Amino acid sequence: MLEFDADNCSFPETNQKNVSEDGYELWMRYRALEPPYCAACNRLLRSLVFPGCSGSKTLAAARDELLRGICGMLGVTPLLSTAVTGEGTLCVGTSNTMPLISALGLPLDHLGKEGYFIGTVDVNGFHTTLIAANEDTGLLYGVFGLLRALQTGLFNSDFCVESVPKVMFRLLNHWDNLDGWVERGYAGRSIFNWWELPEYVDPRMIDYARANASVGINGVVVNNVNASSEALTDGFLVKVAALADQFRPFGLRVYLSAKFSAPIEIGELTTADPLAVEVRDWWKKLANRIYLLIPDFGGFLVKANSEGQPGPKDYNRTHVEGANMCADALEPWGGVVIWRSFVYSNDVARDRVTQAYTELTPFDGQFRSNVVLQVKNGPLDFQPREPINPLFGAMPNTNVGIEFQITKEYLGFQTHLVYLASFWHEVLKTDTDRWGRGSTVARVVDGSLFRSCRSMAAGVANIGSSRNWCGSTFDQANWFAFGRLAWNPDLDPEAIAREWVSMTLTRQPEAVELISDIMLRSHEIAVNYMAPLGLAHQMGTGHHHGPGPWIDNSGRTDWNPTYYNCADHIGIGFDRTAQGSGAVLQYSQKLSQTYSDLNTVPSNLLLWFHHLPWGFMLASGRTLWQELVIRYTDGVDGVERMIGKWATISDVVDASRFYQVSAYLQIQLKDASLWRDACVSYFQSLNELTLPSETPPPQHGLEYYKRLKYPHAPGNPH
Ligand code: GCW
């Protein structure tokens, strides 16, 4: 780890250019600012008025971070002072902790508990920078806001920003098993070492909490949604409490995934029926025990009656009855139940993507106010591209939050460079069109559309024991971007990319431009080589890494790529129009019309909604077959372009990270070519058409691709 030398106030060896870094510091590197800018900032931040921290670990964390950041970037420690006595003072405080702030009479109420204000004020005739908030957590976020402004070159004598999170619960969901294995984890083992807890708490937990706080994440579900009841046992709760104690100063609450059958497995009951008195009582007593240990416990995340998990339907009860039972147990303590909408029945439906909507919308208005329905961004399962989940906007009387997948289960794991914020933005900006224009997914998620009392954005974490946390440098950007978008779903993915690059890799303007450009194009490139034109779930069984468009023998029909591509010698695509599965009718009338009409459906969702003949003519002037092959080929070419661009910046990024990205891009190129060639060969074997002249033939015959296996692919539950 790069040790910060508090006495000398510097990171001596790393202030030089191109010294190798291992990525541990994420975007909180605080390297020395360039001379003219550094001097200007120095003049503004000579001294610091900071409230006494006694009793507030949050204030202590904020002060330490501020000093670490300022010392690192400006090379000097600001003078600690009790009053503004000259130019260039930074004052930090709440009206309770700092009389100056109440004396200034700044309106702060609208900032709530977590918002902050940073701006300049005149104090005794001196130009002073202020970070003000109502509560200590707001100050901590404000400190990170100021440091971000310094890191990205935005801080100056007129700097002014007011920031209030738009979403109440901004959560990471770890799919970490208690033994340290991570489902769909590509960055090593779990960072939570339950074996050593509660006696030993890895100092890494503090850095983890800092990283989350720096982007405004305020809660973490520490165990897998495919849950073990053991997580709710007294012996385990003590371990969770030890973590919660470390996280609390950083505004980070812990949540647990709860297994619905826990009353039977660890409670010695014979049923988990949510209407049975003894079961309800069991959950209440459990909640009481949890809150005695963890007074700010966030609540339960529940995956019920999905992919073999137990749930209320095992007792002929509904999702509402199950969720409300848990909610009643948590309600006296202020906890929430996050109930996942990712439910699909044991009977394979004509079209799996219709099931959650059909099953859940009738319950709108019946969930308790401390239940939040956690809805995956798309109706299927974190595919490279999907339309929005039709549940958004369809349940106006229910708290509906979004679930994104930060870990790249279906997007090339850690070795493919895919910046997800552009896709998340595409989802958030989509207008559900159910409640007039502008009823976007973002407004459902931030709660403003229906004035929901609880709003939520969750991201399935991509964090593990890997030294660089996420397995690759660019996957750190997805953690960062998730936090920034959860705080404000309206943020621009390009601005987020630039922030991240400046904070993590380089501040050199041309390089920032070039790297952000690579990031912003990367998602579309990956979609092209994996699943162009709205195809979905073409990945091999279990591992979900390499291509398997021919697979038709999985445990369930709706786990088969052939179920989704519906390809044969005549055509390809899933007919979800009114004449097909009717899934399109689950959207608003306007969206449904847009998607149904071949003239208006976006080409990137064409085969999601339509089954078309290979010779179908597209607006591009190409047949469907030609377009498909060209998109696959474009995907591969896109990776080659990324490689070319990345190679030009070897002198601005340190050698270690530069090397890893370069090597991973080569893996991505190999995989992209494989995806293209395997899919093209398979579809060509069905339609027997020739390839467009400008595209190369697959390198091998179809049988070669069919024989490929991925027995060691990480994250795959066996
Ligand atoms: O995409 C699927 C994954 C499962 C996961 C499930 C879910 C945690 O392949 O590994 O289980 O989604 O979201 O519950």
mmCIF file of N, CA and C in Angstrom, residues 367-412:
data_model
loop_
_atom_site.group_PDB
_atom_site.id
_atom_site.type_symbol
_atom_site.label_atom_id
_atom_site.label_comp_id
_atom_site.label_asym_id
_atom_site.label_seq_id
_atom_site.Cartn_x
_atom_site.Cartn_y
_atom_site.Cartn_z
ATOM 1 N N PHE A 367 -48.135 -3.345 -0.640
ATOM 2 C CA PHE A 367 -46.908 -3.530 0.150
ATOM 3 C C PHE A 367 -46.835 -2.466 1.243
ATOM 4 N N ARG A 368 -46.302 -2.835 2.383
ATOM 5 C CA ARG A 368 -46.113 -1.868 3.468
ATOM 6 C C ARG A 368 -45.180 -0.738 2.998
ATOM 7 N N SER A 369 -45.264 0.380 3.722
ATOM 8 C CA SER A 369 -44.457 1.535 3.287
ATOM 9 C C SER A 369 -42.963 1.309 3.522
ATOM 10 N N ASN A 370 -42.598 0.339 4.349
ATOM 11 C CA ASN A 370 -41.162 0.060 4.515
ATOM 12 C C ASN A 370 -40.710 -1.140 3.675
ATOM 13 N N VAL A 371 -41.451 -1.377 2.595
ATOM 14 C CA VAL A 371 -40.994 -2.363 1.608
ATOM 15 C C VAL A 371 -40.579 -1.599 0.354
ATOM 16 N N VAL A 372 -39.443 -1.993 -0.200
ATOM 17 C CA VAL A 372 -39.036 -1.454 -1.500
ATOM 18 C C VAL A 372 -38.896 -2.640 -2.444
ATOM 19 N N LEU A 373 -39.526 -2.538 -3.597
ATOM 20 C CA LEU A 373 -39.406 -3.594 -4.595
ATOM 21 C C LEU A 373 -38.147 -3.314 -5.417
ATOM 22 N N GLN A 374 -37.229 -4.254 -5.409
ATOM 23 C CA GLN A 374 -35.953 -4.048 -6.129
ATOM 24 C C GLN A 374 -36.055 -4.700 -7.508
ATOM 25 N N VAL A 375 -36.052 -3.856 -8.530
ATOM 26 C CA VAL A 375 -36.350 -4.298 -9.890
ATOM 27 C C VAL A 375 -35.095 -4.227 -10.752
ATOM 28 N N LYS A 376 -34.716 -5.350 -11.368
ATOM 29 C CA LYS A 376 -33.551 -5.324 -12.265
ATOM 30 C C LYS A 376 -33.822 -4.372 -13.421
ATOM 31 N N ASN A 377 -32.759 -3.767 -13.950
ATOM 32 C CA ASN A 377 -32.962 -2.732 -14.979
ATOM 33 C C ASN A 377 -33.766 -3.235 -16.180
ATOM 34 N N GLY A 378 -33.575 -4.497 -16.514
ATOM 35 C CA GLY A 378 -34.313 -5.051 -17.646
ATOM 36 C C GLY A 378 -35.181 -6.205 -17.192
ATOM 37 N N PRO A 379 -36.090 -6.672 -18.057
ATOM 38 C CA PRO A 379 -37.007 -7.726 -17.632
ATOM 39 C C PRO A 379 -36.389 -9.120 -17.608
ATOM 40 N N LEU A 380 -35.188 -9.291 -18.191
ATOM 41 C CA LEU A 380 -34.614 -10.632 -18.205
ATOM 42 C C LEU A 380 -33.568 -10.775 -17.107
ATOM 43 N N ASP A 381 -32.335 -10.376 -17.413
ATOM 44 C CA ASP A 381 -31.307 -10.657 -16.413
ATOM 45 C C ASP A 381 -29.975 -10.007 -16.768
ATOM 46 N N PHE A 382 -29.843 -8.720 -16.601
ATOM 47 C CA PHE A 382 -28.548 -8.046 -16.751
ATOM 48 C C PHE A 382 -27.849 -8.360 -18.074
ATOM 49 N N GLN A 383 -28.617 -8.483 -19.131
ATOM 50 C CA GLN A 383 -28.007 -8.765 -20.429
ATOM 51 C C GLN A 383 -27.221 -7.548 -20.936
ATOM 52 N N PRO A 384 -26.328 -7.782 -21.913
ATOM 53 C CA PRO A 384 -25.559 -6.637 -22.433
ATOM 54 C C PRO A 384 -26.478 -5.473 -22.799
ATOM 55 N N ARG A 385 -27.602 -5.779 -23.421
ATOM 56 C CA ARG A 385 -28.614 -4.736 -23.590
ATOM 57 C C ARG A 385 -29.988 -5.373 -23.450
ATOM 58 N N GLU A 386 -30.857 -4.659 -22.760
ATOM 59 C CA GLU A 386 -32.264 -5.047 -22.655
ATOM 60 C C GLU A 386 -33.065 -3.761 -22.676
ATOM 61 N N PRO A 387 -34.340 -3.856 -23.052
ATOM 62 C CA PRO A 387 -35.193 -2.686 -22.833
ATOM 63 C C PRO A 387 -35.398 -2.510 -21.339
ATOM 64 N N ILE A 388 -36.024 -1.430 -20.946
ATOM 65 C CA ILE A 388 -36.263 -1.245 -19.512
ATOM 66 C C ILE A 388 -37.245 -2.304 -19.014
ATOM 67 N N ASN A 389 -37.179 -2.540 -17.732
ATOM 68 C CA ASN A 389 -38.134 -3.449 -17.104
ATOM 69 C C ASN A 389 -39.514 -2.768 -17.111
ATOM 70 N N PRO A 390 -40.539 -3.436 -17.607
ATOM 71 C CA PRO A 390 -41.854 -2.773 -17.686
ATOM 72 C C PRO A 390 -42.451 -2.463 -16.315
ATOM 73 N N LEU A 391 -41.854 -3.000 -15.255
ATOM 74 C CA LEU A 391 -42.373 -2.672 -13.915
ATOM 75 C C LEU A 391 -42.152 -1.205 -13.559
ATOM 76 N N PHE A 392 -41.142 -0.581 -14.205
ATOM 77 C CA PHE A 392 -40.901 0.837 -13.882
ATOM 78 C C PHE A 392 -42.085 1.680 -14.347
ATOM 79 N N GLY A 393 -42.661 2.378 -13.417
ATOM 80 C CA GLY A 393 -43.800 3.235 -13.736
ATOM 81 C C GLY A 393 -45.131 2.507 -13.656
ATOM 82 N N ALA A 394 -45.082 1.167 -13.497
ATOM 83 C CA ALA A 394 -46.336 0.410 -13.516
ATOM 84 C C ALA A 394 -46.893 0.177 -12.117
ATOM 85 N N MET A 395 -46.158 0.584 -11.087
ATOM 86 C CA MET A 395 -46.641 0.367 -9.723
ATOM 87 C C MET A 395 -46.551 1.686 -8.950
ATOM 88 N N PRO A 396 -47.461 2.612 -9.257
ATOM 89 C CA PRO A 396 -47.358 3.960 -8.685
ATOM 90 C C PRO A 396 -47.521 4.003 -7.172
ATOM 91 N N ASN A 397 -48.109 2.958 -6.605
ATOM 92 C CA ASN A 397 -48.344 2.981 -5.153
ATOM 93 C C ASN A 397 -47.413 2.042 -4.396
ATOM 94 N N THR A 398 -46.275 1.788 -4.991
ATOM 95 C CA THR A 398 -45.287 0.892 -4.367
ATOM 96 C C THR A 398 -43.931 1.582 -4.460
ATOM 97 N N ASN A 399 -43.109 1.435 -3.432
ATOM 98 C CA ASN A 399 -41.737 1.945 -3.546
ATOM 99 C C ASN A 399 -40.979 1.025 -4.495
ATOM 100 N N VAL A 400 -40.523 1.575 -5.599
ATOM 101 C CA VAL A 400 -39.805 0.750 -6.581
ATOM 102 C C VAL A 400 -38.390 1.287 -6.736
ATOM 103 N N GLY A 401 -37.418 0.425 -6.514
ATOM 104 C CA GLY A 401 -36.016 0.810 -6.705
ATOM 105 C C GLY A 401 -35.416 -0.001 -7.844
ATOM 106 N N ILE A 402 -34.231 0.390 -8.260
ATOM 107 C CA ILE A 402 -33.601 -0.308 -9.399
ATOM 108 C C ILE A 402 -32.436 -1.158 -8.924
ATOM 109 N N GLU A 403 -32.194 -2.254 -9.632
ATOM 110 C CA GLU A 403 -31.009 -3.077 -9.376
ATOM 111 C C GLU A 403 -30.182 -3.133 -10.653
ATOM 112 N N PHE A 404 -28.965 -2.608 -10.568
ATOM 113 C CA PHE A 404 -28.015 -2.738 -11.663
ATOM 114 C C PHE A 404 -27.000 -3.801 -11.265
ATOM 115 N N GLN A 405 -26.330 -4.353 -12.286
ATOM 116 C CA GLN A 405 -25.266 -5.298 -11.958
ATOM 117 C C GLN A 405 -23.928 -4.640 -12.279
ATOM 118 N N ILE A 406 -23.170 -4.347 -11.232
ATOM 119 C CA ILE A 406 -21.859 -3.724 -11.448
ATOM 120 C C ILE A 406 -20.861 -4.806 -11.883
ATOM 121 N N THR A 407 -20.980 -5.958 -11.245
ATOM 122 C CA THR A 407 -20.095 -7.055 -11.664
ATOM 123 C C THR A 407 -20.534 -7.483 -13.064
ATOM 124 N N LYS A 408 -19.578 -7.829 -13.923
ATOM 125 C CA LYS A 408 -19.945 -7.991 -15.334
ATOM 126 C C LYS A 408 -20.153 -9.469 -15.697
ATOM 127 N N GLU A 409 -21.179 -10.050 -15.081
ATOM 128 C CA GLU A 409 -21.503 -11.458 -15.328
ATOM 129 C C GLU A 409 -21.698 -11.745 -16.807
ATOM 130 N N TYR A 410 -22.400 -10.859 -17.489
ATOM 131 C CA TYR A 410 -22.716 -11.093 -18.896
ATOM 132 C C TYR A 410 -21.944 -10.137 -19.798
ATOM 133 N N LEU A 411 -20.900 -9.548 -19.289
ATOM 134 C CA LEU A 411 -20.175 -8.562 -20.096
ATOM 135 C C LEU A 411 -18.665 -8.748 -20.015
ATOM 136 N N GLY A 412 -18.256 -10.028 -20.025
ATOM 137 C CA GLY A 412 -16.825 -10.293 -20.173
ATOM 138 C C GLY A 412 -16.018 -10.262 -18.896
#
